[in-house]
Amino acid sequence: MASSYDNDFVILSCANPSPIEYKEILISTADIHGWDLPTNLRYQTLKIKALRSRLVEQSSYFHGLLSGSFSESNLETVSVQWNLETFLNVLNFLYGHTLDVTSKNFLLLFEVNVSIT
């Protein structure tokens, strides 16, 4: 049985459709300031351990997904079907980094609806 500590975290799993060098990696948002984006983009599957509460507070997308009536709200691992690079950039933003909005990622970021406040 999972402890309440385990329920504080969620594993976000995101697949990379681009050419792949490595199979899978598990990284944590606790180490987000040291992430190497080019290296992370070489993996077929990225699994990211994140604080559920932080995601819910910072993004209406994650609020609906992780605390709403979706079946994912009670899962320990949630599959995220996004462009991997945009997904990692959004997580970086939610953890205090700047977010570069471009014509390539604008619509994807709009769908996520991150809170800028």
PDB file of C-alpha atoms in Angstrom:
ATOM      1  CA  MET A   1       0.000   0.000   0.000  1.00  0.00           C
ATOM      2  CA  ALA A   2       1.316   3.455  -0.924  1.00  0.00           C
ATOM      3  CA  SER A   3       2.113   5.870   1.874  1.00  0.00           C
ATOM      4  CA  SER A   4       0.803   9.441   1.927  1.00  0.00           C
ATOM      5  CA  TYR A   5       4.377  10.521   1.110  1.00  0.00           C
ATOM      6  CA  ASP A   6       4.181   8.525  -2.123  1.00  0.00           C
ATOM      7  CA  ASN A   7       0.870  10.228  -2.963  1.00  0.00           C
ATOM      8  CA  ASP A   8       2.636  13.606  -2.860  1.00  0.00           C
ATOM      9  CA  PHE A   9       4.504  12.612  -6.018  1.00  0.00           C
ATOM     10  CA  VAL A  10       3.491  11.530  -9.483  1.00  0.00           C
ATOM     11  CA  ILE A  11       5.597   9.969 -12.213  1.00  0.00           C
ATOM     12  CA  LEU A  12       4.979  11.675 -15.554  1.00  0.00           C
ATOM     13  CA  SER A  13       5.863   9.411 -18.473  1.00  0.00           C
ATOM     14  CA  CYS A  14       6.442  10.955 -21.891  1.00  0.00           C
ATOM     15  CA  ALA A  15       7.481   9.117 -25.070  1.00  0.00           C
ATOM     16  CA  ASN A  16       9.934  10.534 -27.577  1.00  0.00           C
ATOM     17  CA  PRO A  17       9.085   9.745 -31.220  1.00  0.00           C
ATOM     18  CA  SER A  18      12.406  11.159 -32.480  1.00  0.00           C
ATOM     19  CA  PRO A  19      15.492   9.050 -33.181  1.00  0.00           C
ATOM     20  CA  ILE A  20      16.416   7.351 -29.953  1.00  0.00           C
ATOM     21  CA  GLU A  21      19.769   6.539 -28.440  1.00  0.00           C
ATOM     22  CA  TYR A  22      18.694   5.214 -25.031  1.00  0.00           C
ATOM     23  CA  LYS A  23      15.622   3.345 -23.813  1.00  0.00           C
ATOM     24  CA  GLU A  24      14.414   4.970 -20.587  1.00  0.00           C
ATOM     25  CA  ILE A  25      15.444   7.341 -17.825  1.00  0.00           C
ATOM     26  CA  LEU A  26      13.879   8.384 -14.530  1.00  0.00           C
ATOM     27  CA  ILE A  27      14.666  11.946 -13.488  1.00  0.00           C
ATOM     28  CA  SER A  28      13.281  14.125 -10.726  1.00  0.00           C
ATOM     29  CA  THR A  29      12.108  17.706 -10.617  1.00  0.00           C
ATOM     30  CA  ALA A  30      14.174  17.961  -7.425  1.00  0.00           C
ATOM     31  CA  ASP A  31      17.191  18.028  -9.780  1.00  0.00           C
ATOM     32  CA  ILE A  32      15.564  20.187 -12.462  1.00  0.00           C
ATOM     33  CA  HIS A  33      18.200  22.922 -12.334  1.00  0.00           C
ATOM     34  CA  GLY A  34      20.799  20.365 -13.449  1.00  0.00           C
ATOM     35  CA  TRP A  35      18.802  18.803 -16.280  1.00  0.00           C
ATOM     36  CA  ASP A  36      20.618  18.493 -19.592  1.00  0.00           C
ATOM     37  CA  LEU A  37      17.887  18.938 -22.208  1.00  0.00           C
ATOM     38  CA  PRO A  38      19.878  17.624 -25.210  1.00  0.00           C
ATOM     39  CA  THR A  39      20.786  14.456 -23.285  1.00  0.00           C
ATOM     40  CA  ASN A  40      17.237  13.949 -21.997  1.00  0.00           C
ATOM     41  CA  LEU A  41      15.886  14.212 -25.550  1.00  0.00           C
ATOM     42  CA  ARG A  42      17.934  11.135 -26.556  1.00  0.00           C
ATOM     43  CA  TYR A  43      15.738   8.807 -24.503  1.00  0.00           C
ATOM     44  CA  GLN A  44      12.792   6.872 -25.887  1.00  0.00           C
ATOM     45  CA  THR A  45      10.874   7.320 -22.633  1.00  0.00           C
ATOM     46  CA  LEU A  46      11.361   9.948 -19.960  1.00  0.00           C
ATOM     47  CA  LYS A  47       9.822   9.338 -16.569  1.00  0.00           C
ATOM     48  CA  ILE A  48       9.824  12.379 -14.340  1.00  0.00           C
ATOM     49  CA  LYS A  49       9.084  12.315 -10.621  1.00  0.00           C
ATOM     50  CA  ALA A  50       7.294  15.541  -9.704  1.00  0.00           C
ATOM     51  CA  LEU A  51       5.404  17.023  -6.793  1.00  0.00           C
ATOM     52  CA  ARG A  52       1.732  16.551  -7.577  1.00  0.00           C
ATOM     53  CA  SER A  53       0.732  19.679  -5.606  1.00  0.00           C
ATOM     54  CA  ARG A  54       3.141  21.939  -7.490  1.00  0.00           C
ATOM     55  CA  LEU A  55       1.847  20.790 -10.869  1.00  0.00           C
ATOM     56  CA  VAL A  56      -1.767  21.225  -9.758  1.00  0.00           C
ATOM     57  CA  GLU A  57      -1.140  24.729  -8.385  1.00  0.00           C
ATOM     58  CA  GLN A  58       0.810  25.973 -11.407  1.00  0.00           C
ATOM     59  CA  SER A  59      -1.165  24.609 -14.369  1.00  0.00           C
ATOM     60  CA  SER A  60      -4.877  24.229 -15.040  1.00  0.00           C
ATOM     61  CA  TYR A  61      -3.998  21.306 -17.331  1.00  0.00           C
ATOM     62  CA  PHE A  62      -2.342  19.424 -14.479  1.00  0.00           C
ATOM     63  CA  HIS A  63      -5.034  20.575 -12.052  1.00  0.00           C
ATOM     64  CA  GLY A  64      -7.686  18.891 -14.158  1.00  0.00           C
ATOM     65  CA  LEU A  65      -5.572  15.832 -14.861  1.00  0.00           C
ATOM     66  CA  LEU A  66      -4.236  15.163 -11.368  1.00  0.00           C
ATOM     67  CA  SER A  67      -6.930  16.416  -9.007  1.00  0.00           C
ATOM     68  CA  GLY A  68     -10.092  16.288 -11.086  1.00  0.00           C
ATOM     69  CA  SER A  69     -12.431  13.498 -12.027  1.00  0.00           C
ATOM     70  CA  PHE A  70     -10.060  11.969 -14.588  1.00  0.00           C
ATOM     71  CA  SER A  71      -8.970   8.414 -13.841  1.00  0.00           C
ATOM     72  CA  GLU A  72      -5.341   9.629 -13.845  1.00  0.00           C
ATOM     73  CA  SER A  73      -5.912  11.671 -10.691  1.00  0.00           C
ATOM     74  CA  ASN A  74      -5.320   8.594  -8.522  1.00  0.00           C
ATOM     75  CA  LEU A  75      -2.530   6.979 -10.515  1.00  0.00           C
ATOM     76  CA  GLU A  76       1.117   6.939  -9.450  1.00  0.00           C
ATOM     77  CA  THR A  77       2.278   7.099 -13.090  1.00  0.00           C
ATOM     78  CA  VAL A  78       0.556   9.237 -15.712  1.00  0.00           C
ATOM     79  CA  SER A  79       1.286   9.107 -19.431  1.00  0.00           C
ATOM     80  CA  VAL A  80       1.622  12.556 -20.998  1.00  0.00           C
ATOM     81  CA  GLN A  81       1.089  12.762 -24.768  1.00  0.00           C
ATOM     82  CA  TRP A  82       2.996  15.937 -25.624  1.00  0.00           C
ATOM     83  CA  ASN A  83       5.941  17.026 -27.668  1.00  0.00           C
ATOM     84  CA  LEU A  84       8.790  15.975 -25.363  1.00  0.00           C
ATOM     85  CA  GLU A  85      10.861  19.140 -25.693  1.00  0.00           C
ATOM     86  CA  THR A  86       7.852  21.372 -24.976  1.00  0.00           C
ATOM     87  CA  PHE A  87       6.912  19.161 -22.032  1.00  0.00           C
ATOM     88  CA  LEU A  88      10.375  19.509 -20.484  1.00  0.00           C
ATOM     89  CA  ASN A  89      10.339  23.271 -21.065  1.00  0.00           C
ATOM     90  CA  VAL A  90       6.959  23.574 -19.328  1.00  0.00           C
ATOM     91  CA  LEU A  91       8.238  21.614 -16.338  1.00  0.00           C
ATOM     92  CA  ASN A  92      11.298  23.853 -16.203  1.00  0.00           C
ATOM     93  CA  PHE A  93       9.001  26.884 -16.193  1.00  0.00           C
ATOM     94  CA  LEU A  94       6.809  25.451 -13.436  1.00  0.00           C
ATOM     95  CA  TYR A  95       9.970  25.084 -11.355  1.00  0.00           C
ATOM     96  CA  GLY A  96      11.221  28.641 -11.777  1.00  0.00           C
ATOM     97  CA  HIS A  97      13.019  28.806 -15.126  1.00  0.00           C
ATOM     98  CA  THR A  98      12.105  31.179 -17.934  1.00  0.00           C
ATOM     99  CA  LEU A  99       9.911  29.958 -20.749  1.00  0.00           C
ATOM    100  CA  ASP A 100      10.672  30.892 -24.334  1.00  0.00           C
ATOM    101  CA  VAL A 101       7.469  31.185 -26.352  1.00  0.00           C
ATOM    102  CA  THR A 102       7.997  30.727 -30.080  1.00  0.00           C
ATOM    103  CA  SER A 103       5.773  30.250 -33.101  1.00  0.00           C
ATOM    104  CA  LYS A 104       6.635  26.525 -32.907  1.00  0.00           C
ATOM    105  CA  ASN A 105       5.518  25.990 -29.307  1.00  0.00           C
ATOM    106  CA  PHE A 106       2.833  28.653 -28.785  1.00  0.00           C
ATOM    107  CA  LEU A 107      -0.190  26.411 -29.402  1.00  0.00           C
ATOM    108  CA  LEU A 108       1.226  23.592 -27.304  1.00  0.00           C
ATOM    109  CA  LEU A 109       1.890  25.993 -24.439  1.00  0.00           C
ATOM    110  CA  PHE A 110      -1.562  27.517 -24.807  1.00  0.00           C
ATOM    111  CA  GLU A 111      -3.103  24.046 -24.408  1.00  0.00           C
ATOM    112  CA  VAL A 112      -1.163  23.506 -21.198  1.00  0.00           C
ATOM    113  CA  ASN A 113      -2.371  26.859 -19.865  1.00  0.00           C
ATOM    114  CA  VAL A 114       0.447  27.423 -17.411  1.00  0.00           C
ATOM    115  CA  SER A 115      -0.138  30.044 -14.764  1.00  0.00           C
ATOM    116  CA  ILE A 116       2.243  32.966 -15.222  1.00  0.00           C
ATOM    117  CA  THR A 117       1.298  34.595 -11.919  1.00  0.00           C
TER     118      THR A 117
END
